[in-house]
Amino acid sequence: MGAGLTLIIGGARSGKSALAEKLTGRHERVLFVATAEALDDEMQRRIENHKRNRPTTWHTLEEPRAVTEAIASIDVAHDALLLDCLTLWVSNLLLDLEGQADVEKHIVAEAERLLAAYEASDAEWIVVTNEVGQGVVPPTVLGRAFQDALGRVNQVFAARADKVNLLVAGIAVDVKGIGGNVD
């Protein structure tokens, strides 16, 4: 079983990645799993900034979709795994599955597979995601499908996590101990 699962959730630019990197920094052998793709110049700059901020001793695995399989293929032991982020991973899966039946169900099943990989590991996992439930309902079918899928994946991860930290304006709030799950 994994050594602990922490979910860090919050809005865009709330400090999620910085907290995740700080928490992960106490470990010596770190695997950083990046799910972003540089599809334009601005995203390329964001990715490069993130890379510059990470310790050079961390191993980086860049995988936008087949995250579970990519993690399983790593043959070097790690004390910690930082996954940044579920948001882009779900978006990538959703775009690949757009128009198919039961998309949300498929994405949640992928999330369950990823959590099974956590359970099979010896490492502490720190997972970053965006909160999508506090904004307006998107005006498009794809936007609503994304909000629904990520909201469900976030619930699955939060239910299994040992710790859940909500980031608001750079301040972490421990939300796991406040109340029970809705299920």
PDB file of C-alpha atoms in Angstrom:
ATOM      1  CA  MET A   1       0.000   0.000   0.000  1.00  0.00           C
ATOM      2  CA  GLY A   2       1.175   3.524  -0.751  1.00  0.00           C
ATOM      3  CA  ALA A   3       2.855   5.557   1.980  1.00  0.00           C
ATOM      4  CA  GLY A   4       0.153   8.227   1.932  1.00  0.00           C
ATOM      5  CA  LEU A   5      -1.974  10.083  -0.571  1.00  0.00           C
ATOM      6  CA  THR A   6      -2.381  13.857  -0.445  1.00  0.00           C
ATOM      7  CA  LEU A   7      -4.764  15.645  -2.803  1.00  0.00           C
ATOM      8  CA  ILE A   8      -4.115  19.333  -3.354  1.00  0.00           C
ATOM      9  CA  ILE A   9      -7.113  21.061  -4.893  1.00  0.00           C
ATOM     10  CA  GLY A  10      -7.894  24.673  -5.692  1.00  0.00           C
ATOM     11  CA  GLY A  11      -8.516  27.224  -8.375  1.00  0.00           C
ATOM     12  CA  ALA A  12      -6.100  28.341 -11.064  1.00  0.00           C
ATOM     13  CA  ARG A  13      -3.057  30.155  -9.699  1.00  0.00           C
ATOM     14  CA  SER A  14      -3.989  29.361  -6.107  1.00  0.00           C
ATOM     15  CA  GLY A  15      -0.561  27.930  -5.210  1.00  0.00           C
ATOM     16  CA  LYS A  16      -1.309  24.230  -5.684  1.00  0.00           C
ATOM     17  CA  SER A  17       1.895  23.308  -7.500  1.00  0.00           C
ATOM     18  CA  ALA A  18       4.077  25.322  -5.126  1.00  0.00           C
ATOM     19  CA  LEU A  19       2.604  23.521  -2.110  1.00  0.00           C
ATOM     20  CA  ALA A  20       2.913  20.153  -3.825  1.00  0.00           C
ATOM     21  CA  GLU A  21       6.578  20.806  -4.622  1.00  0.00           C
ATOM     22  CA  LYS A  22       7.222  21.959  -1.041  1.00  0.00           C
ATOM     23  CA  LEU A  23       5.628  18.812   0.420  1.00  0.00           C
ATOM     24  CA  THR A  24       7.440  16.576  -2.035  1.00  0.00           C
ATOM     25  CA  GLY A  25      10.756  18.334  -1.391  1.00  0.00           C
ATOM     26  CA  ARG A  26      11.214  16.526   1.927  1.00  0.00           C
ATOM     27  CA  HIS A  27      11.858  13.321  -0.059  1.00  0.00           C
ATOM     28  CA  GLU A  28      15.113  12.316  -1.659  1.00  0.00           C
ATOM     29  CA  ARG A  29      13.926  10.192  -4.594  1.00  0.00           C
ATOM     30  CA  VAL A  30      11.049  11.932  -6.377  1.00  0.00           C
ATOM     31  CA  LEU A  31       9.169  11.070  -9.544  1.00  0.00           C
ATOM     32  CA  PHE A  32       7.419  14.096 -11.025  1.00  0.00           C
ATOM     33  CA  VAL A  33       4.584  13.067 -13.370  1.00  0.00           C
ATOM     34  CA  ALA A  34       3.603  15.890 -15.734  1.00  0.00           C
ATOM     35  CA  THR A  35       0.390  15.658 -17.744  1.00  0.00           C
ATOM     36  CA  ALA A  36       0.590  18.958 -19.642  1.00  0.00           C
ATOM     37  CA  GLU A  37       1.205  19.208 -23.354  1.00  0.00           C
ATOM     38  CA  ALA A  38       2.853  22.243 -24.930  1.00  0.00           C
ATOM     39  CA  LEU A  39       0.310  22.876 -27.665  1.00  0.00           C
ATOM     40  CA  ASP A  40       1.135  26.588 -27.941  1.00  0.00           C
ATOM     41  CA  ASP A  41       3.933  29.005 -27.021  1.00  0.00           C
ATOM     42  CA  GLU A  42       2.270  30.214 -23.839  1.00  0.00           C
ATOM     43  CA  MET A  43       1.864  26.666 -22.501  1.00  0.00           C
ATOM     44  CA  GLN A  44       5.463  25.902 -23.464  1.00  0.00           C
ATOM     45  CA  ARG A  45       6.581  28.866 -21.320  1.00  0.00           C
ATOM     46  CA  ARG A  46       4.463  27.637 -18.400  1.00  0.00           C
ATOM     47  CA  ILE A  47       5.986  24.163 -18.651  1.00  0.00           C
ATOM     48  CA  GLU A  48       9.516  25.596 -18.820  1.00  0.00           C
ATOM     49  CA  ASN A  49       8.855  27.749 -15.727  1.00  0.00           C
ATOM     50  CA  HIS A  50       7.643  24.681 -13.815  1.00  0.00           C
ATOM     51  CA  LYS A  51      10.735  22.735 -14.898  1.00  0.00           C
ATOM     52  CA  ARG A  52      13.076  25.509 -13.727  1.00  0.00           C
ATOM     53  CA  ASN A  53      11.431  25.531 -10.298  1.00  0.00           C
ATOM     54  CA  ARG A  54      11.883  21.799  -9.716  1.00  0.00           C
ATOM     55  CA  PRO A  55      15.026  20.301  -8.184  1.00  0.00           C
ATOM     56  CA  THR A  56      17.305  18.831 -10.836  1.00  0.00           C
ATOM     57  CA  THR A  57      17.540  15.592  -8.834  1.00  0.00           C
ATOM     58  CA  TRP A  58      13.878  14.776  -9.432  1.00  0.00           C
ATOM     59  CA  HIS A  59      13.028  12.334 -12.191  1.00  0.00           C
ATOM     60  CA  THR A  60      10.422  13.673 -14.606  1.00  0.00           C
ATOM     61  CA  LEU A  61       7.900  11.579 -16.489  1.00  0.00           C
ATOM     62  CA  GLU A  62       5.920  13.484 -19.102  1.00  0.00           C
ATOM     63  CA  GLU A  63       2.747  11.621 -20.000  1.00  0.00           C
ATOM     64  CA  PRO A  64      -0.507  13.362 -20.924  1.00  0.00           C
ATOM     65  CA  ARG A  65      -2.769  10.292 -21.160  1.00  0.00           C
ATOM     66  CA  ALA A  66      -1.411   6.817 -20.325  1.00  0.00           C
ATOM     67  CA  VAL A  67      -0.309   7.870 -16.839  1.00  0.00           C
ATOM     68  CA  THR A  68      -0.958   4.539 -15.112  1.00  0.00           C
ATOM     69  CA  GLU A  69       0.992   2.582 -17.703  1.00  0.00           C
ATOM     70  CA  ALA A  70       3.838   5.093 -17.740  1.00  0.00           C
ATOM     71  CA  ILE A  71       4.210   4.953 -13.959  1.00  0.00           C
ATOM     72  CA  ALA A  72       4.192   1.145 -14.082  1.00  0.00           C
ATOM     73  CA  SER A  73       7.030   1.212 -16.626  1.00  0.00           C
ATOM     74  CA  ILE A  74       9.378   3.092 -14.265  1.00  0.00           C
ATOM     75  CA  ASP A  75      11.879   0.655 -12.789  1.00  0.00           C
ATOM     76  CA  VAL A  76      13.584   3.063 -10.396  1.00  0.00           C
ATOM     77  CA  ALA A  77      12.270   3.196  -6.830  1.00  0.00           C
ATOM     78  CA  HIS A  78      10.936   6.538  -5.593  1.00  0.00           C
ATOM     79  CA  ASP A  79      10.043   7.780  -2.121  1.00  0.00           C
ATOM     80  CA  ALA A  80       7.449  10.176  -3.523  1.00  0.00           C
ATOM     81  CA  LEU A  81       5.434  10.700  -6.667  1.00  0.00           C
ATOM     82  CA  LEU A  82       4.057  14.135  -7.525  1.00  0.00           C
ATOM     83  CA  LEU A  83       1.320  14.094 -10.167  1.00  0.00           C
ATOM     84  CA  ASP A  84       0.666  17.542 -11.649  1.00  0.00           C
ATOM     85  CA  CYS A  85      -2.122  17.468 -12.605  1.00  0.00           C
ATOM     86  CA  LEU A  86      -5.382  15.514 -12.730  1.00  0.00           C
ATOM     87  CA  THR A  87      -7.060  18.477 -14.435  1.00  0.00           C
ATOM     88  CA  LEU A  88      -5.010  18.290 -17.627  1.00  0.00           C
ATOM     89  CA  TRP A  89      -5.040  14.481 -17.579  1.00  0.00           C
ATOM     90  CA  VAL A  90      -8.860  14.413 -17.472  1.00  0.00           C
ATOM     91  CA  SER A  91      -9.005  17.085 -20.192  1.00  0.00           C
ATOM     92  CA  ASN A  92      -6.671  15.067 -22.421  1.00  0.00           C
ATOM     93  CA  LEU A  93      -8.698  11.881 -21.909  1.00  0.00           C
ATOM     94  CA  LEU A  94     -11.962  13.723 -22.516  1.00  0.00           C
ATOM     95  CA  LEU A  95     -10.743  15.196 -25.796  1.00  0.00           C
ATOM     96  CA  ASP A  96      -9.605  11.746 -26.950  1.00  0.00           C
ATOM     97  CA  LEU A  97     -12.997  10.235 -26.053  1.00  0.00           C
ATOM     98  CA  GLU A  98     -15.221  13.101 -27.210  1.00  0.00           C
ATOM     99  CA  GLY A  99     -18.419  11.860 -28.803  1.00  0.00           C
ATOM    100  CA  GLN A 100     -18.176   8.356 -27.365  1.00  0.00           C
ATOM    101  CA  ALA A 101     -20.720   6.866 -24.985  1.00  0.00           C
ATOM    102  CA  ASP A 102     -20.075   6.740 -21.230  1.00  0.00           C
ATOM    103  CA  VAL A 103     -17.075   9.096 -21.368  1.00  0.00           C
ATOM    104  CA  GLU A 104     -17.329  10.055 -17.700  1.00  0.00           C
ATOM    105  CA  LYS A 105     -17.609   6.396 -16.689  1.00  0.00           C
ATOM    106  CA  HIS A 106     -14.485   5.562 -18.719  1.00  0.00           C
ATOM    107  CA  ILE A 107     -12.494   8.436 -17.196  1.00  0.00           C
ATOM    108  CA  VAL A 108     -13.520   7.476 -13.654  1.00  0.00           C
ATOM    109  CA  ALA A 109     -12.436   3.897 -14.399  1.00  0.00           C
ATOM    110  CA  GLU A 110      -9.037   5.270 -15.488  1.00  0.00           C
ATOM    111  CA  ALA A 111      -8.851   7.195 -12.212  1.00  0.00           C
ATOM    112  CA  GLU A 112      -9.587   3.984 -10.298  1.00  0.00           C
ATOM    113  CA  ARG A 113      -6.762   2.267 -12.204  1.00  0.00           C
ATOM    114  CA  LEU A 114      -4.432   5.100 -11.249  1.00  0.00           C
ATOM    115  CA  LEU A 115      -5.441   4.772  -7.605  1.00  0.00           C
ATOM    116  CA  ALA A 116      -4.761   1.025  -7.815  1.00  0.00           C
ATOM    117  CA  ALA A 117      -1.234   1.909  -8.957  1.00  0.00           C
ATOM    118  CA  TYR A 118      -0.915   4.102  -5.879  1.00  0.00           C
ATOM    119  CA  GLU A 119      -2.111   1.251  -3.659  1.00  0.00           C
ATOM    120  CA  ALA A 120       0.493  -1.056  -5.224  1.00  0.00           C
ATOM    121  CA  SER A 121       3.342   1.393  -4.690  1.00  0.00           C
ATOM    122  CA  ASP A 122       5.492   2.069  -1.646  1.00  0.00           C
ATOM    123  CA  ALA A 123       5.757   5.784  -2.360  1.00  0.00           C
ATOM    124  CA  GLU A 124       3.925   8.767  -0.944  1.00  0.00           C
ATOM    125  CA  TRP A 125       1.767  10.341  -3.658  1.00  0.00           C
ATOM    126  CA  ILE A 126       0.937  14.023  -3.883  1.00  0.00           C
ATOM    127  CA  VAL A 127      -1.672  14.807  -6.522  1.00  0.00           C
ATOM    128  CA  VAL A 128      -2.657  18.254  -7.823  1.00  0.00           C
ATOM    129  CA  THR A 129      -6.050  19.099  -9.317  1.00  0.00           C
ATOM    130  CA  ASN A 130      -8.325  22.052  -9.979  1.00  0.00           C
ATOM    131  CA  GLU A 131     -11.618  22.612  -8.209  1.00  0.00           C
ATOM    132  CA  VAL A 132     -14.317  22.956 -10.869  1.00  0.00           C
ATOM    133  CA  GLY A 133     -17.445  23.031  -8.749  1.00  0.00           C
ATOM    134  CA  GLN A 134     -17.355  26.635  -7.586  1.00  0.00           C
ATOM    135  CA  GLY A 135     -17.783  28.352 -10.937  1.00  0.00           C
ATOM    136  CA  VAL A 136     -20.584  28.742 -13.396  1.00  0.00           C
ATOM    137  CA  VAL A 137     -21.958  25.802 -15.335  1.00  0.00           C
ATOM    138  CA  PRO A 138     -20.144  25.845 -18.698  1.00  0.00           C
ATOM    139  CA  PRO A 139     -22.274  26.874 -21.709  1.00  0.00           C
ATOM    140  CA  THR A 140     -21.045  24.030 -23.957  1.00  0.00           C
ATOM    141  CA  VAL A 141     -21.623  20.285 -23.928  1.00  0.00           C
ATOM    142  CA  LEU A 142     -17.866  19.631 -23.859  1.00  0.00           C
ATOM    143  CA  GLY A 143     -17.358  22.127 -21.029  1.00  0.00           C
ATOM    144  CA  ARG A 144     -20.082  20.501 -18.941  1.00  0.00           C
ATOM    145  CA  ALA A 145     -18.673  17.033 -19.683  1.00  0.00           C
ATOM    146  CA  PHE A 146     -15.263  18.228 -18.476  1.00  0.00           C
ATOM    147  CA  GLN A 147     -16.695  19.762 -15.308  1.00  0.00           C
ATOM    148  CA  ASP A 148     -18.653  16.581 -14.575  1.00  0.00           C
ATOM    149  CA  ALA A 149     -15.748  14.218 -15.282  1.00  0.00           C
ATOM    150  CA  LEU A 150     -13.162  16.181 -13.303  1.00  0.00           C
ATOM    151  CA  GLY A 151     -15.604  16.730 -10.456  1.00  0.00           C
ATOM    152  CA  ARG A 152     -16.205  12.988 -10.235  1.00  0.00           C
ATOM    153  CA  VAL A 153     -12.461  12.153 -10.471  1.00  0.00           C
ATOM    154  CA  ASN A 154     -11.732  14.712  -7.742  1.00  0.00           C
ATOM    155  CA  GLN A 155     -14.352  13.056  -5.515  1.00  0.00           C
ATOM    156  CA  VAL A 156     -12.841   9.600  -6.121  1.00  0.00           C
ATOM    157  CA  PHE A 157      -9.335  10.831  -5.262  1.00  0.00           C
ATOM    158  CA  ALA A 158     -10.498  12.869  -2.247  1.00  0.00           C
ATOM    159  CA  ALA A 159     -12.381   9.879  -0.824  1.00  0.00           C
ATOM    160  CA  ARG A 160      -9.227   7.741  -1.015  1.00  0.00           C
ATOM    161  CA  ALA A 161      -6.773  10.446   0.065  1.00  0.00           C
ATOM    162  CA  ASP A 162      -5.311  10.559   3.540  1.00  0.00           C
ATOM    163  CA  LYS A 163      -5.112  14.357   3.317  1.00  0.00           C
ATOM    164  CA  VAL A 164      -6.971  16.887   1.185  1.00  0.00           C
ATOM    165  CA  ASN A 165      -5.735  20.469   1.116  1.00  0.00           C
ATOM    166  CA  LEU A 166      -7.770  23.219  -0.517  1.00  0.00           C
ATOM    167  CA  LEU A 167      -5.629  26.130  -1.713  1.00  0.00           C
ATOM    168  CA  VAL A 168      -7.165  29.592  -1.562  1.00  0.00           C
ATOM    169  CA  ALA A 169      -4.963  32.577  -2.463  1.00  0.00           C
ATOM    170  CA  GLY A 170      -1.835  30.618  -1.557  1.00  0.00           C
ATOM    171  CA  ILE A 171      -3.176  29.439   1.801  1.00  0.00           C
ATOM    172  CA  ALA A 172      -3.811  25.747   2.411  1.00  0.00           C
ATOM    173  CA  VAL A 173      -6.914  24.649   4.281  1.00  0.00           C
ATOM    174  CA  ASP A 174      -7.168  21.052   5.520  1.00  0.00           C
ATOM    175  CA  VAL A 175     -10.597  19.906   4.344  1.00  0.00           C
ATOM    176  CA  LYS A 176     -10.389  16.141   4.800  1.00  0.00           C
ATOM    177  CA  GLY A 177     -11.026  16.249   8.548  1.00  0.00           C
ATOM    178  CA  ILE A 178     -13.903  18.731   8.398  1.00  0.00           C
ATOM    179  CA  GLY A 179     -16.633  16.309   7.406  1.00  0.00           C
ATOM    180  CA  GLY A 180     -17.476  13.009   5.850  1.00  0.00           C
ATOM    181  CA  ASN A 181     -17.860  12.111   2.206  1.00  0.00           C
ATOM    182  CA  VAL A 182     -21.191  12.733   0.489  1.00  0.00           C
ATOM    183  CA  ASP A 183     -21.411   9.096  -0.552  1.00  0.00           C
TER     184      ASP A 183
END
